[in-house]
Structure formats: structure tokens, C-alpha cells
XYZ file of C-alpha atoms in Angstrom:
169
model
C 8.029 -54.164 6.777
C 7.266 -54.636 10.574
C 9.209 -51.062 10.928
C 8.110 -49.226 7.822
C 5.126 -47.461 9.242
C 6.808 -46.340 12.513
C 9.890 -45.073 10.496
C 7.412 -43.231 8.142
C 5.782 -41.536 10.993
C 9.095 -40.585 12.387
C 10.211 -38.935 9.027
C 6.699 -37.581 8.738
C 7.151 -35.923 12.129
C 10.786 -34.917 11.814
C 9.674 -33.199 8.275
C 7.052 -31.315 9.728
C 9.058 -29.726 12.786
C 11.879 -28.650 9.971
C 9.095 -27.095 7.729
C 7.688 -25.411 10.582
C 10.686 -24.193 11.786
C 12.663 -22.774 8.708
C 10.990 -19.660 8.564
C 12.109 -18.590 12.026
C 15.605 -20.062 11.364
C 15.579 -18.016 7.857
C 14.804 -14.833 9.385
C 17.327 -15.040 12.191
C 19.887 -15.797 9.712
C 19.075 -13.859 6.821
C 17.359 -10.762 8.534
C 15.228 -8.379 6.167
C 16.429 -4.783 5.542
C 14.981 -2.425 7.718
C 12.991 -1.005 4.995
C 12.970 -1.628 1.221
C 11.677 0.438 -1.743
C 9.448 -0.961 -4.254
C 8.398 1.191 -7.494
C 5.443 0.119 -9.430
C 5.681 0.213 -13.367
C 3.113 2.457 -14.701
C 0.463 -0.323 -15.491
C 0.642 -1.946 -12.360
C 0.354 1.452 -10.558
C -2.831 2.046 -12.891
C -4.138 -1.350 -11.578
C -3.587 -0.633 -8.190
C -5.090 2.806 -8.343
C -8.040 1.413 -10.174
C -8.407 -1.723 -7.371
C -8.403 1.340 -4.602
C -11.454 3.224 -6.604
C -13.215 0.082 -7.788
C -13.256 0.787 -11.375
C -11.273 -0.562 -14.615
C -8.287 0.564 -15.272
C -8.946 2.313 -18.292
C -10.724 4.801 -16.090
C -7.506 5.894 -14.860
C -5.475 7.913 -17.501
C -1.926 7.371 -15.679
C -0.438 6.432 -12.117
C 2.685 6.254 -10.518
C 3.226 4.516 -7.163
C 6.195 3.684 -4.667
C 5.888 1.520 -1.551
C 8.441 1.323 1.215
C 8.086 -1.648 3.529
C 9.960 -1.706 6.974
C 9.217 -4.529 9.947
C 6.307 -2.370 11.368
C 4.391 -1.997 8.181
C 4.086 -0.373 4.850
C 3.642 2.937 3.337
C 2.214 3.541 -0.370
C 2.695 6.697 -2.285
C 0.335 6.640 -5.315
C 0.003 9.834 -7.813
C -2.957 9.186 -10.325
C -4.743 10.940 -13.255
C -8.239 10.081 -13.344
C -11.919 11.942 -13.786
C -13.554 13.229 -10.815
C -16.384 10.086 -10.757
C -13.988 7.152 -9.692
C -12.737 9.731 -6.812
C -15.735 10.527 -5.448
C -17.036 7.008 -5.277
C -13.906 6.027 -3.510
C -14.449 8.994 -1.029
C -17.786 7.581 -0.301
C -17.258 4.286 -0.482
C -14.101 4.112 1.849
C -16.222 6.888 4.007
C -13.458 9.409 3.846
C -13.532 12.685 5.957
C -12.708 15.990 4.444
C -9.695 17.860 6.623
C -8.161 20.951 6.647
C -5.104 21.152 4.795
C -2.894 23.677 6.578
C 0.980 24.265 5.793
C 1.816 22.329 8.890
C -0.066 18.939 7.880
C 1.075 19.416 4.341
C 4.448 19.083 5.510
C 4.475 16.550 8.244
C 1.759 14.019 6.599
C 2.359 14.555 2.883
C 5.997 15.511 2.647
C 8.049 14.495 5.489
C 8.124 11.094 5.074
C 7.944 11.061 1.526
C 11.416 9.795 -0.718
C 12.201 12.230 -3.136
C 10.536 11.623 -6.395
C 10.084 14.176 -9.117
C 6.454 12.693 -9.301
C 5.334 13.410 -5.815
C 4.210 16.953 -5.820
C 0.943 17.137 -3.712
C 1.574 21.037 -3.238
C 1.049 21.729 -7.065
C -2.493 20.712 -6.388
C -2.927 23.865 -4.215
C -5.896 22.488 -2.355
C -7.007 23.644 1.203
C -8.632 20.547 2.295
C -7.736 16.662 1.559
C -9.782 13.439 2.441
C -8.669 11.237 5.333
C -9.941 7.691 7.017
C -8.582 4.993 8.815
C -10.019 1.190 9.083
C -8.525 -1.419 11.571
C -4.746 -1.783 9.839
C -4.577 1.368 7.382
C -4.856 5.093 7.565
C -5.691 6.625 3.713
C -5.215 10.109 2.681
C -6.374 11.571 -0.565
C -5.924 14.869 -2.015
C -7.536 15.517 -5.772
C -7.823 18.448 -7.945
C -10.680 18.261 -10.488
C -9.722 20.896 -12.772
C -6.416 19.287 -13.276
C -7.765 15.850 -12.828
C -4.758 14.623 -10.596
C -4.545 13.303 -7.432
C -2.396 11.749 -4.624
C -3.247 8.889 -2.150
C -1.161 7.963 0.693
C -1.728 4.639 2.206
C -0.053 3.695 5.448
C -0.545 0.184 6.932
C 0.258 -1.176 10.253
C 1.432 -4.823 10.265
C 1.052 -7.545 12.936
C 3.302 -10.666 13.121
C 0.422 -12.636 12.048
C -0.755 -10.688 9.259
C 1.428 -9.673 6.260
C 0.358 -7.261 3.548
C -0.001 -9.082 0.130
C 2.268 -8.458 -2.738
C 0.408 -6.211 -4.938
C 0.628 -2.862 -5.831
């Protein structure tokens, strides 16, 4: 009994060190690929757009989403169909600024880094402007056509070593 508590303390210290070092060892032995894509189910995409806009999922008619994760951050491409009201509220709440959409910015911002997806067609909206904004770790770009009630949302997140984005779409 005289050695029980010192042995218990030693086991707990070793266990703590092992649990602390495990993520670093696992990352060294099994590194994450340079980039990975995640396609969201339509219902998950609707929920994600509804979360971004701060509305109920029923207000989003349909949505598609894809996310690419890399070591430096992530990029999410979202296409949605919704009425004008949630989009206007989102633009106001996120304090997005209206920018001119010339062919060069359409190509560099909206099309160059985007994967080849049948539903990612922001040029079909035939817009001359888009909305953009930045937060500490995110840059947002939104294009919407109220006649078609269709829009595209591009979210780029920069990741630091201490903060990882949550695994939700």
C-alpha cells in the first residue's frame, strides 16, 4: 500500500504525456493529404445555407455544396435557391459591400479555383455586381439574381494551427 499512490501518480503522468503527444505522432506518421473534397448532401447543404443566412431551412428551396480542405484553410462553394428576403438580411447582417463584377474578377474569384461541377455556374446569373466581405478568418463572396431566385456563395477560411474549422457544412 505504501507504493500504491506513487505508482498511480507515475501512471497518470505517463498517460497524460502519451495523450498529449498522440496527435503530433499521428500527424507525423499519417499526414493528412494536401487537400480533400467533401460533397454535402442536399439537405445538409440547405441547412448550411440556412445557417449562414440565419433562417429556417424551409426558406431555402434547394442547395448544393462542396468544401475543399487544405493545410492552410478551406473553401466552400454553395449554390442555393431562395427568395430575396433571406439574402438581403444576410448582406445587411454580414456587412457585405457591393463590388463590380467584370470578366477578370469573375474568372479569378468565381471560376479559377472552383472544381468542375455541373451546378457551379455563377456566370449564368448574368450579374454586373456581387457582394463581398471579410472577417478575421473568412472571406465571403455572394452573387444573387432575384429574378431567378438563385445565388452562389463562396466562403474562404484561413486556418491557423490553433483553430480548426468545425466539421459542419
